[in-house]
Tab-separated table of C-alpha atoms in Angstrom:
chain	number	residue	atom	x	y	z
A	190	MET	CA	-0.153	-0.146	-0.114
A	191	ILE	CA	1.168	3.677	-0.972
A	192	ASP	CA	0.392	6.724	0.779
A	193	VAL	CA	-1.320	8.972	-1.630
A	194	ASN	CA	-2.928	8.383	-4.867
A	195	VAL	CA	-3.726	11.804	-6.817
A	196	VAL	CA	-5.906	11.842	-9.996
A	197	GLY	CA	-5.698	14.278	-12.612
A	198	SER	CA	-2.149	16.361	-13.383
A	199	GLY	CA	-3.491	19.797	-13.632
A	200	PRO	CA	-2.214	22.496	-11.812
A	201	ASN	CA	-3.975	21.801	-8.208
A	202	GLY	CA	-3.328	18.012	-8.593
A	203	LEU	CA	0.326	18.838	-9.616
A	204	ALA	CA	0.402	21.329	-6.628
A	205	ALA	CA	-0.908	18.506	-4.157
A	206	ALA	CA	1.657	15.824	-5.251
A	207	VAL	CA	4.132	18.233	-4.844
A	208	VAL	CA	3.519	19.039	-1.308
A	209	LEU	CA	2.946	15.384	-0.300
A	210	ALA	CA	5.797	14.102	-1.856
A	211	ARG	CA	8.036	16.724	-0.307
A	212	ALA	CA	6.505	15.551	2.997
A	213	GLY	CA	8.305	12.288	2.783
A	214	LEU	CA	5.119	10.146	1.491
A	215	THR	CA	4.928	7.763	-1.317
A	216	VAL	CA	2.733	9.366	-4.015
A	217	GLN	CA	1.224	7.934	-7.527
A	218	LEU	CA	0.083	10.717	-9.724
A	219	THR	CA	-1.982	9.497	-12.405
A	220	GLU	CA	-3.121	11.220	-15.540
A	221	ARG	CA	-5.262	10.173	-18.513
A	222	ALA	CA	-3.799	12.280	-20.962
A	223	THR	CA	-0.097	11.326	-22.575
A	224	THR	CA	1.279	14.373	-20.790
A	225	ALA	CA	0.931	16.285	-17.445
A	226	GLY	CA	-0.103	19.429	-16.974
A	227	GLY	CA	-4.096	19.687	-17.351
A	228	GLY	CA	-4.505	23.322	-18.428
A	229	LEU	CA	-1.112	23.929	-18.532
A	230	ARG	CA	-0.252	22.207	-21.871
A	231	THR	CA	1.579	23.746	-24.712
A	232	ALA	CA	1.310	22.255	-28.205
A	233	GLU	CA	1.784	22.594	-32.097
A	234	VAL	CA	-1.744	22.312	-32.943
A	235	THR	CA	-1.993	24.525	-35.993
A	236	LEU	CA	1.521	24.566	-38.000
A	237	PRO	CA	4.959	23.208	-37.439
A	238	GLY	CA	7.074	25.747	-35.197
A	239	TYR	CA	3.838	27.592	-33.775
A	240	ARG	CA	3.377	26.572	-30.218
A	241	HIS	CA	0.132	27.369	-28.670
A	242	ASP	CA	-1.227	27.193	-25.122
A	243	LEU	CA	-4.102	24.592	-25.200
A	244	CYS	CA	-6.023	26.236	-22.199
A	245	SER	CA	-4.464	28.728	-19.934
A	246	ALA	CA	-2.066	31.382	-21.402
A	247	VAL	CA	-1.386	34.383	-18.910
A	248	HIS	CA	-0.776	33.866	-15.303
A	249	PRO	CA	-1.339	36.709	-12.819
A	250	ALA	CA	-2.514	34.132	-10.457
A	251	ALA	CA	0.328	31.951	-10.358
A	252	LEU	CA	2.759	34.956	-10.091
A	253	ALA	CA	0.701	36.180	-6.934
A	254	SER	CA	0.001	32.816	-5.541
A	255	PRO	CA	1.245	31.868	-1.963
A	256	PHE	CA	1.915	28.585	-3.092
A	257	PHE	CA	4.063	29.295	-6.268
A	258	ARG	CA	5.686	31.925	-4.370
A	259	ALA	CA	6.974	29.225	-1.572
A	260	PHE	CA	7.671	26.911	-4.538
A	261	GLU	CA	9.796	30.000	-5.931
A	262	LEU	CA	8.381	29.416	-9.417
A	263	THR	CA	9.927	32.660	-10.936
A	264	ARG	CA	13.468	31.081	-10.115
A	265	ARG	CA	12.241	27.713	-11.875
A	266	VAL	CA	10.704	29.207	-15.119
A	267	ARG	CA	11.287	32.309	-16.923
A	268	PHE	CA	8.569	34.947	-16.956
A	269	VAL	CA	7.773	37.388	-19.592
A	270	ALA	CA	6.652	40.595	-17.334
A	271	PRO	CA	4.792	43.111	-20.026
A	272	GLU	CA	4.656	46.830	-19.252
A	273	ILE	CA	0.986	46.741	-20.586
A	274	SER	CA	-0.849	43.926	-18.533
A	275	TYR	CA	-3.918	44.069	-20.949
A	276	ALA	CA	-5.570	46.121	-23.695
A	277	HIS	CA	-9.122	46.944	-24.704
A	278	PRO	CA	-9.542	48.234	-27.893
A	279	LEU	CA	-12.629	50.597	-28.674
A	280	ASP	CA	-13.761	51.751	-32.242
A	281	GLU	CA	-12.038	54.542	-34.346
A	282	GLY	CA	-8.636	53.650	-33.323
A	283	VAL	CA	-9.284	54.055	-29.455
A	284	ALA	CA	-7.823	51.676	-26.976
A	285	ALA	CA	-7.777	51.598	-22.979
A	286	LEU	CA	-4.357	50.277	-21.791
A	287	ALA	CA	-3.864	48.706	-18.014
A	288	TYR	CA	-0.166	49.378	-17.328
A	289	ARG	CA	1.295	47.646	-14.359
A	290	SER	CA	1.768	51.312	-13.210
A	291	VAL	CA	-1.815	52.360	-11.939
A	292	ASP	CA	-0.666	56.201	-11.926
A	293	ARG	CA	0.102	55.842	-15.897
A	294	THR	CA	-2.951	53.959	-16.152
A	295	ALA	CA	-4.821	56.759	-14.488
A	296	ASP	CA	-3.139	59.247	-16.540
A	297	ALA	CA	-4.036	57.422	-19.686
A	298	LEU	CA	-7.710	57.214	-18.692
A	299	GLY	CA	-8.336	61.088	-18.999
A	300	ILE	CA	-11.482	62.200	-16.797
A	301	ASP	CA	-12.017	58.746	-15.240
A	302	GLY	CA	-8.174	58.616	-14.039
A	303	ARG	CA	-8.433	59.505	-10.630
A	304	ALA	CA	-11.582	57.342	-10.296
A	305	TRP	CA	-9.731	54.457	-11.313
A	306	GLU	CA	-6.866	55.170	-9.134
A	307	ARG	CA	-9.318	55.722	-6.039
A	308	LEU	CA	-10.879	52.243	-6.954
A	309	PHE	CA	-7.381	50.382	-6.998
A	310	GLN	CA	-5.008	52.101	-4.977
A	311	PRO	CA	-6.406	51.015	-1.571
A	312	LEU	CA	-6.220	47.303	-2.602
A	313	LEU	CA	-2.769	47.937	-4.188
A	314	ASN	CA	-1.866	49.179	-0.532
A	315	ARG	CA	-3.003	45.950	0.945
A	316	ILE	CA	-2.577	43.687	-1.915
A	317	GLU	CA	-0.767	40.736	0.058
A	318	GLY	CA	-4.167	41.047	2.347
A	319	VAL	CA	-6.165	40.747	-0.874
A	320	VAL	CA	-4.358	37.609	-2.234
A	321	ALA	CA	-4.890	36.007	1.375
A	322	PHE	CA	-8.495	36.443	1.423
A	323	THR	CA	-9.065	35.431	-2.452
A	324	ALA	CA	-6.421	32.571	-2.011
A	325	ASN	CA	-8.675	30.256	0.653
A	326	GLN	CA	-12.290	29.603	1.028
A	327	MET	CA	-14.870	32.473	2.355
A	328	LEU	CA	-15.963	30.810	5.571
A	329	ARG	CA	-12.968	32.025	7.685
A	330	TRP	CA	-11.922	35.189	9.467
A	331	PRO	CA	-9.618	36.891	6.954
A	332	ASP	CA	-5.943	37.641	8.210
A	333	ASP	CA	-6.171	41.058	7.008
A	334	THR	CA	-9.541	42.684	7.806
A	335	ARG	CA	-8.888	45.977	6.366
A	336	ALA	CA	-7.693	44.464	3.052
A	337	ALA	CA	-10.729	41.997	3.069
A	338	ILE	CA	-13.209	45.068	3.697
A	339	ALA	CA	-11.570	47.130	0.898
A	340	TYR	CA	-12.050	44.547	-1.481
A	341	ALA	CA	-15.620	43.376	-0.210
A	342	VAL	CA	-16.957	47.228	-0.420
A	343	ARG	CA	-15.697	47.343	-4.021
A	344	VAL	CA	-17.000	44.330	-5.150
A	345	LEU	CA	-20.389	45.132	-3.869
A	346	GLU	CA	-20.366	48.537	-5.513
A	347	GLN	CA	-19.074	47.368	-8.873
A	348	GLY	CA	-21.178	44.046	-8.522
A	349	THR	CA	-24.767	46.231	-8.562
A	350	PRO	CA	-25.938	48.643	-11.173
A	351	LEU	CA	-24.905	51.483	-8.547
A	352	GLY	CA	-21.235	51.070	-9.220
A	353	TRP	CA	-21.036	52.036	-12.637
A	354	PRO	CA	-21.895	55.746	-11.908
A	355	ARG	CA	-18.172	56.113	-10.594
A	356	PHE	CA	-17.151	56.638	-14.004
A	357	ARG	CA	-18.167	59.462	-16.446
A	358	GLY	CA	-16.628	58.389	-19.660
A	359	ARG	CA	-16.748	55.494	-21.788
A	360	VAL	CA	-13.007	54.268	-21.811
A	361	ALA	CA	-12.697	53.043	-18.256
A	362	PRO	CA	-16.094	51.036	-17.827
A	363	ALA	CA	-15.322	49.151	-20.970
A	364	LEU	CA	-11.667	48.535	-19.603
A	365	LEU	CA	-13.053	47.206	-16.298
A	366	ALA	CA	-16.177	45.222	-17.763
A	367	GLY	CA	-13.477	43.657	-20.104
A	368	VAL	CA	-11.269	42.295	-17.260
A	369	GLY	CA	-14.559	41.145	-15.490
A	370	GLY	CA	-15.628	39.159	-18.264
A	371	HIS	CA	-13.147	36.380	-17.592
A	372	ALA	CA	-15.836	35.271	-15.032
A	373	ALA	CA	-18.281	34.315	-17.787
A	374	ALA	CA	-21.189	35.661	-15.861
A	375	ARG	CA	-23.523	38.306	-16.404
A	376	GLN	CA	-22.675	41.972	-15.600
A	377	PRO	CA	-22.918	43.750	-13.282
A	378	SER	CA	-22.712	40.758	-10.729
A	379	LEU	CA	-20.796	40.050	-7.630
A	380	SER	CA	-18.762	37.225	-9.068
A	381	ALA	CA	-17.941	39.316	-12.277
A	382	ALA	CA	-16.935	42.550	-10.243
A	383	GLY	CA	-14.871	39.954	-7.791
A	384	THR	CA	-12.786	38.577	-10.428
A	385	GLY	CA	-12.504	41.835	-12.243
A	386	LEU	CA	-11.446	43.960	-9.674
A	387	LEU	CA	-8.873	40.839	-8.194
A	388	LEU	CA	-7.501	40.413	-11.852
A	389	ALA	CA	-6.909	44.211	-12.288
A	390	ALA	CA	-5.210	44.349	-9.232
A	391	HIS	CA	-2.963	41.777	-10.136
A	392	ALA	CA	-2.553	43.859	-13.329
A	393	HIS	CA	-1.070	46.934	-11.371
A	394	ALA	CA	0.816	44.958	-9.005
A	395	GLY	CA	2.986	42.074	-10.311
A	396	GLY	CA	1.424	42.300	-13.710
A	397	TRP	CA	0.041	39.446	-16.036
A	398	GLY	CA	3.076	37.738	-16.654
A	399	TYR	CA	3.515	34.220	-18.691
A	400	PRO	CA	6.093	31.898	-19.255
A	401	ILE	CA	8.850	31.640	-21.977
A	402	GLY	CA	7.857	28.844	-24.081
A	403	GLY	CA	4.185	28.556	-23.055
A	404	SER	CA	2.491	27.423	-19.898
A	405	GLN	CA	3.576	23.922	-20.108
A	406	ALA	CA	7.024	25.280	-18.590
A	407	ILE	CA	4.748	25.774	-15.227
A	408	ALA	CA	3.914	22.012	-15.818
A	409	ASP	CA	7.304	20.739	-16.464
A	410	ALA	CA	8.671	22.538	-13.483
A	411	LEU	CA	6.060	21.087	-10.882
A	412	THR	CA	6.641	17.680	-12.681
A	413	ASP	CA	10.079	17.437	-12.351
A	414	ASP	CA	10.009	18.730	-8.575
A	415	PHE	CA	7.456	16.037	-7.785
A	416	LEU	CA	9.629	13.296	-9.249
A	417	ALA	CA	12.998	14.700	-7.866
A	418	HIS	CA	11.285	14.382	-4.160
A	419	GLY	CA	10.321	10.592	-5.027
A	420	GLY	CA	6.997	10.849	-6.915
A	421	ARG	CA	5.609	8.353	-9.199
A	422	LEU	CA	3.915	9.416	-12.499
A	423	GLN	CA	1.886	7.380	-14.667
A	424	LEU	CA	0.473	8.882	-17.825
A	425	ASP	CA	-2.187	7.717	-20.518
A	426	ARG	CA	-4.230	5.966	-17.970
A	427	GLU	CA	-8.028	6.480	-17.196
A	428	ILE	CA	-9.372	6.262	-13.747
A	429	ARG	CA	-13.077	5.373	-13.423
A	430	ARG	CA	-13.361	3.861	-9.963
A	431	PRO	CA	-11.239	3.167	-6.582
A	432	ALA	CA	-10.301	-0.175	-8.013
A	433	ASP	CA	-8.463	1.379	-10.553
A	434	LEU	CA	-5.557	2.601	-8.444
A	435	GLU	CA	-3.378	1.134	-6.497
A	436	SER	CA	-4.399	0.708	-2.659
A	437	SER	CA	-3.810	4.002	-0.644
A	438	ARG	CA	-4.395	5.516	2.803
A	439	VAL	CA	-5.322	8.467	1.106
A	440	THR	CA	-6.619	9.520	-2.785
A	441	LEU	CA	-6.905	13.536	-3.993
A	442	LEU	CA	-8.962	14.228	-7.087
A	443	ASP	CA	-7.934	17.043	-9.165
A	444	THR	CA	-11.398	16.244	-10.997
A	445	SER	CA	-14.717	17.531	-11.355
A	446	ALA	CA	-17.487	17.307	-8.770
A	447	ARG	CA	-19.566	15.141	-11.259
A	448	PHE	CA	-16.418	12.842	-11.271
A	449	LEU	CA	-15.991	12.617	-7.595
A	450	ALA	CA	-20.200	11.457	-7.319
A	451	SER	CA	-19.396	8.814	-10.088
A	452	PHE	CA	-15.876	7.706	-8.697
A	453	ALA	CA	-17.076	7.501	-5.015
A	454	GLY	CA	-20.726	6.246	-5.692
A	455	ASP	CA	-22.452	4.517	-2.886
A	456	ALA	CA	-19.547	5.275	-0.452
A	457	LEU	CA	-20.666	8.753	-0.569
A	458	PRO	CA	-23.711	9.651	1.906
A	459	GLU	CA	-26.918	10.285	-0.095
A	460	ARG	CA	-27.228	13.864	0.768
A	461	TYR	CA	-23.413	14.810	0.288
A	462	ARG	CA	-23.667	13.003	-3.518
A	463	ARG	CA	-27.217	15.109	-4.140
A	464	ALA	CA	-24.971	18.239	-3.586
A	465	LEU	CA	-22.324	17.125	-5.988
A	466	LEU	CA	-24.842	16.637	-8.651
A	467	ARG	CA	-26.895	19.711	-7.709
A	468	TYR	CA	-23.366	21.649	-8.413
A	469	ARG	CA	-23.723	23.845	-11.313
A	470	TYR	CA	-21.344	24.566	-14.336
A	471	GLY	CA	-21.125	27.663	-16.284
A	472	THR	CA	-21.081	28.660	-19.654
A	473	GLY	CA	-19.022	26.776	-22.450
A	474	VAL	CA	-16.029	28.526	-24.063
A	475	PHE	CA	-15.333	27.673	-28.011
A	476	LYS	CA	-11.425	28.396	-28.635
A	477	VAL	CA	-9.529	29.235	-31.745
A	478	ASP	CA	-5.695	29.466	-32.229
A	479	PHE	CA	-4.317	31.091	-35.292
A	480	ALA	CA	-0.899	31.006	-36.811
A	481	LEU	CA	-0.214	34.285	-38.505
A	482	SER	CA	2.115	35.555	-41.176
A	483	GLY	CA	3.088	38.822	-38.967
A	484	PRO	CA	1.814	40.761	-35.875
A	485	VAL	CA	-1.862	41.473	-35.597
A	486	PRO	CA	-2.558	45.019	-37.435
A	487	TRP	CA	-4.099	46.686	-34.506
A	488	ALA	CA	-5.603	49.838	-35.272
A	489	ASN	CA	-4.024	51.419	-32.379
A	490	PRO	CA	-0.568	50.178	-32.498
A	491	GLU	CA	0.124	50.138	-28.868
A	492	VAL	CA	-2.189	47.373	-28.295
A	493	LEU	CA	0.399	45.026	-29.849
A	494	HIS	CA	2.359	45.746	-26.697
A	495	ALA	CA	-0.306	44.023	-24.691
A	496	PRO	CA	-0.028	40.088	-24.693
A	497	THR	CA	-3.724	40.100	-23.495
A	498	VAL	CA	-6.468	41.942	-25.562
A	499	HIS	CA	-10.126	41.917	-24.689
A	500	LEU	CA	-12.337	42.668	-27.797
A	501	GLY	CA	-16.112	43.363	-26.824
A	502	GLY	CA	-16.427	47.093	-27.762
A	503	SER	CA	-18.155	49.348	-25.073
A	504	ARG	CA	-19.290	48.114	-21.609
A	505	ASP	CA	-23.044	48.005	-22.918
A	506	GLU	CA	-21.848	45.664	-25.639
A	507	ILE	CA	-19.907	43.289	-23.286
A	508	VAL	CA	-23.116	43.318	-20.802
A	509	ALA	CA	-25.321	42.273	-23.893
A	510	ALA	CA	-22.941	39.488	-25.001
A	511	ALA	CA	-22.648	38.098	-21.567
A	512	ASP	CA	-26.555	38.449	-20.922
A	513	ALA	CA	-27.184	36.796	-24.259
A	514	VAL	CA	-24.661	33.527	-23.256
A	515	SER	CA	-26.324	33.193	-19.758
A	516	ARG	CA	-29.626	32.800	-21.527
A	517	GLY	CA	-28.477	29.914	-23.461
A	518	ARG	CA	-28.034	31.737	-26.896
A	519	VAL	CA	-24.808	32.581	-29.113
A	520	ALA	CA	-23.905	36.204	-28.875
A	521	GLN	CA	-24.617	38.148	-32.014
A	522	HIS	CA	-21.441	40.414	-31.100
A	523	PRO	CA	-19.278	38.035	-29.051
A	524	PHE	CA	-16.787	39.176	-26.205
A	525	VAL	CA	-13.552	37.628	-27.235
A	526	LEU	CA	-10.613	37.191	-25.068
A	527	ALA	CA	-7.027	37.189	-26.764
A	528	THR	CA	-3.359	36.639	-26.221
A	529	GLN	CA	-0.893	37.426	-28.389
A	530	PRO	CA	2.290	35.676	-26.433
A	531	SER	CA	4.611	35.819	-29.367
A	532	VAL	CA	4.674	39.536	-29.260
A	533	LEU	CA	7.395	39.288	-26.511
A	534	ASP	CA	8.168	35.568	-26.336
A	535	LEU	CA	9.958	34.772	-29.738
A	536	SER	CA	10.077	31.181	-28.818
A	537	ARG	CA	6.485	30.796	-29.754
A	538	ALA	CA	6.579	31.137	-33.372
A	539	PRO	CA	8.888	31.064	-36.616
A	540	VAL	CA	10.756	34.523	-37.148
A	541	GLY	CA	8.504	37.353	-38.344
A	542	SER	CA	5.530	35.156	-37.307
A	543	GLN	CA	3.057	35.211	-34.657
A	544	VAL	CA	0.483	33.062	-32.828
A	545	LEU	CA	-2.897	34.485	-31.451
A	546	TRP	CA	-5.060	32.069	-29.044
A	547	ALA	CA	-8.482	33.353	-28.533
A	548	TYR	CA	-11.624	32.241	-26.992
A	549	THR	CA	-15.471	33.301	-26.544
A	550	HIS	CA	-18.173	32.110	-24.378
A	551	VAL	CA	-21.034	30.137	-25.698
A	552	PRO	CA	-23.864	28.129	-24.043
A	553	ARG	CA	-22.884	24.970	-22.319
A	554	ASN	CA	-22.378	22.076	-24.406
A	555	SER	CA	-22.423	24.209	-27.531
A	556	ASP	CA	-21.202	22.634	-30.721
A	557	VAL	CA	-21.650	26.163	-32.612
A	558	ASN	CA	-18.185	27.107	-34.776
A	559	MET	CA	-17.462	30.630	-33.557
A	560	THR	CA	-14.474	31.045	-35.628
A	561	GLU	CA	-15.971	33.512	-38.369
A	562	PRO	CA	-17.483	35.675	-35.372
A	563	ILE	CA	-14.258	35.865	-33.506
A	564	ILE	CA	-12.374	36.721	-36.827
A	565	ARG	CA	-14.828	39.386	-37.317
A	566	GLN	CA	-14.340	40.925	-33.861
A	567	ILE	CA	-10.751	40.942	-34.510
A	568	GLU	CA	-11.098	42.335	-37.702
A	569	ARG	CA	-13.294	45.191	-36.087
A	570	PHE	CA	-10.003	46.253	-34.232
A	571	ALA	CA	-7.583	45.145	-36.414
A	572	PRO	CA	-8.390	45.442	-40.243
A	573	GLY	CA	-6.400	43.084	-42.248
A	574	PHE	CA	-6.331	40.509	-39.821
A	575	ARG	CA	-8.089	37.862	-42.181
A	576	ASP	CA	-5.146	37.928	-44.564
A	577	ARG	CA	-2.392	37.293	-41.924
A	578	ILE	CA	-4.054	33.689	-41.021
A	579	LEU	CA	-2.236	30.894	-41.985
A	580	GLY	CA	-3.708	28.198	-40.080
A	581	THR	CA	-6.233	27.500	-37.339
A	582	ALA	CA	-7.149	24.956	-34.806
A	583	THR	CA	-10.440	24.838	-33.202
A	584	MET	CA	-12.294	23.338	-30.354
A	585	SER	CA	-15.896	24.002	-29.530
A	586	ALA	CA	-17.489	23.421	-25.955
A	587	SER	CA	-18.540	19.800	-26.877
A	588	GLN	CA	-15.194	19.034	-27.743
A	589	LEU	CA	-13.500	20.542	-25.049
A	590	THR	CA	-15.370	18.184	-22.867
A	591	GLU	CA	-14.397	15.218	-25.118
A	592	HIS	CA	-10.473	16.731	-24.480
A	593	ASP	CA	-10.852	17.098	-20.690
A	594	PRO	CA	-13.808	15.537	-19.125
A	595	ASN	CA	-13.158	17.963	-16.141
A	596	TYR	CA	-14.173	20.833	-18.396
A	597	VAL	CA	-17.984	19.518	-18.052
A	598	GLY	CA	-20.192	21.404	-21.002
A	599	GLY	CA	-16.946	23.695	-21.912
A	600	ASP	CA	-16.639	25.041	-18.807
A	601	ILE	CA	-13.387	26.090	-18.331
A	602	LEU	CA	-14.051	27.474	-14.680
A	603	GLY	CA	-14.669	24.248	-12.868
A	604	GLY	CA	-18.349	25.200	-11.993
A	605	GLU	CA	-20.315	28.270	-12.336
A	606	LEU	CA	-19.046	31.667	-10.396
A	607	THR	CA	-21.666	32.597	-8.457
A	608	LEU	CA	-21.675	33.914	-4.826
A	609	ARG	CA	-23.537	31.052	-4.018
A	610	GLN	CA	-20.860	28.745	-5.470
A	611	LEU	CA	-18.045	30.652	-4.220
A	612	ILE	CA	-19.438	29.762	-0.889
A	613	LYS	CA	-20.766	26.233	-1.621
A	614	ARG	CA	-17.521	24.779	-3.510
A	615	PRO	CA	-19.017	22.164	-3.820
A	616	VAL	CA	-20.326	21.869	-0.585
A	617	VAL	CA	-20.708	24.270	2.712
A	618	GLY	CA	-17.774	23.655	5.360
A	619	ARG	CA	-14.723	24.767	7.121
A	620	THR	CA	-12.896	22.046	5.429
A	621	PRO	CA	-14.703	21.620	2.159
A	622	TRP	CA	-11.759	19.609	0.258
A	623	LYS	CA	-12.462	16.669	2.574
A	624	THR	CA	-15.158	14.466	1.615
A	625	PRO	CA	-17.299	12.266	3.974
A	626	VAL	CA	-15.369	9.272	2.494
A	627	PRO	CA	-12.363	8.382	4.871
A	628	GLY	CA	-9.048	9.332	3.250
A	629	LEU	CA	-10.836	10.685	-0.011
A	630	TYR	CA	-10.377	14.556	-1.017
A	631	LEU	CA	-11.338	16.834	-3.823
A	632	CYS	CA	-8.702	19.144	-4.937
A	633	SER	CA	-9.732	20.673	-8.153
A	634	SER	CA	-11.082	24.335	-9.383
A	635	ALA	CA	-14.360	22.707	-7.810
A	636	THR	CA	-13.032	23.535	-4.366
A	637	PRO	CA	-11.986	27.049	-2.815
A	638	PRO	CA	-10.655	29.317	-3.766
A	639	GLY	CA	-11.808	28.541	-7.160
A	640	PRO	CA	-10.400	28.726	-10.663
A	641	ALA	CA	-7.216	30.212	-11.968
A	642	VAL	CA	-3.375	28.847	-12.123
A	643	HIS	CA	-2.370	29.081	-8.441
A	644	GLY	CA	-2.387	25.483	-7.024
A	645	MET	CA	-4.018	26.969	-3.984
A	646	ASN	CA	-6.817	24.409	-4.057
A	647	GLY	CA	-4.236	21.675	-4.201
A	648	PHE	CA	-1.751	23.147	-1.614
A	649	HIS	CA	-5.252	23.437	0.856
A	650	ALA	CA	-6.185	19.859	-0.193
A	651	ALA	CA	-2.814	18.497	0.810
A	652	VAL	CA	-2.064	20.440	3.703
A	653	LEU	CA	-5.371	19.321	5.311
A	654	ALA	CA	-4.386	15.548	4.434
A	655	LEU	CA	-1.003	15.734	6.008
A	656	ARG	CA	-2.660	17.010	9.178
A	657	THR	CA	-5.625	14.763	9.139
A	658	GLU	CA	-4.442	11.626	7.978
A	659	PHE	CA	-0.760	11.415	8.701
A	660	GLY	CA	-0.602	13.847	11.857
A	661	VAL	CA	2.057	16.073	9.962
A	662	ARG	CA	1.383	19.700	11.028
A	663	GLU	CA	4.269	21.433	9.537
A	664	VAL	CA	4.012	22.094	6.135
A	665	PRO	CA	7.228	21.100	4.082
A	666	SER	CA	9.594	23.619	2.366
A	667	LEU	CA	8.658	23.972	-1.303
A	668	ALA	CA	11.967	26.322	-2.178
A	669	LEU	CA	14.852	24.909	-4.538
């Protein structure tokens, strides 16, 4: 019998495996795919020499994460730290730019510059407390009460219609709505406001960095550390039930809540199992990767310096697109999230060429091909973009589920982001990572603190398992 099985090698499964292996336990990590990484994979999917991130691409949460900081990620992986964290083009060549410097951002926003600064400076002043508050479950007293209050007040303000009058112009509201669009939720809403404020605060604090060579570099660093500390990795093996695993004292699942219900079956109390089956999944995404003959010809050339670009037009247009998708319809003018990593990472494409990664939200399980609407939205702000396309690779919401069953219905966030499901993720409790089945834990983004590449779900589950199952109260060092 081994000490621990970890099922799933996404960032949370890898984080859990690293912590447990460093604690001196025998750990078996099993992955259904042929490579480790989950949402941290990079591959040539369009043309030879063009390296695309298959899921996550830009990693502000990784740079701020307590787990990755303890792991000394930036000593293991070289990151690009762009001066412009994200850009938001508007019509007529106008573009809002979120610089790492909040003062420079405010200066560029003109009439709403000081309002932007007043919104974010209190969060930046206590950014460590904000990160600590958002990197754990919500049913706990915050370490930094003032930081939690500053964040919560702003979420309440921006998460209701009362929040919009803070701005008088059109540029700042669009910039904030675009970053809130990562939540795949209606706007205004508490989840979109919480997501947008946190991501924008990261943009002005550590920035929206990303690894040279692609997101796979993060997975490789975690995998290498795990193996170096005695971990065992088994790839290309699908697990469906406990009998598929070697006998162990503890099992951690970096999987969906739905998989947990199926995996544990009748061993789960009926009430808990019903809670898992009632757990709600969010909207799906349609993703397209482009191999390009050259840089995207943005109407505003400053956008070329921003690896992340939000394409949706005005705040009202973004609100309308999110509302349509939430009602089960395809948005006529979709909100598109795009990254152009090769503008600062020359290893991602042949000399002179570029890669572009883009997705838009669609109804769950949709098989609609959104390639053309995405191209039209990019062309709107970059005339001539179509002429630079050399190749594409697409994946619909339904295909995403086939690619990775954790993306239920094409939901890449591990479950709908609502206030209810940030508290009940997937159940309400002080230790939501621990299931009623002895020795069985859930450590995916279906647990607190939710989605993003921060590894904190896996870290919390692993630390809890160490304390509860093995009597180990001291967290092992994660440093190099």
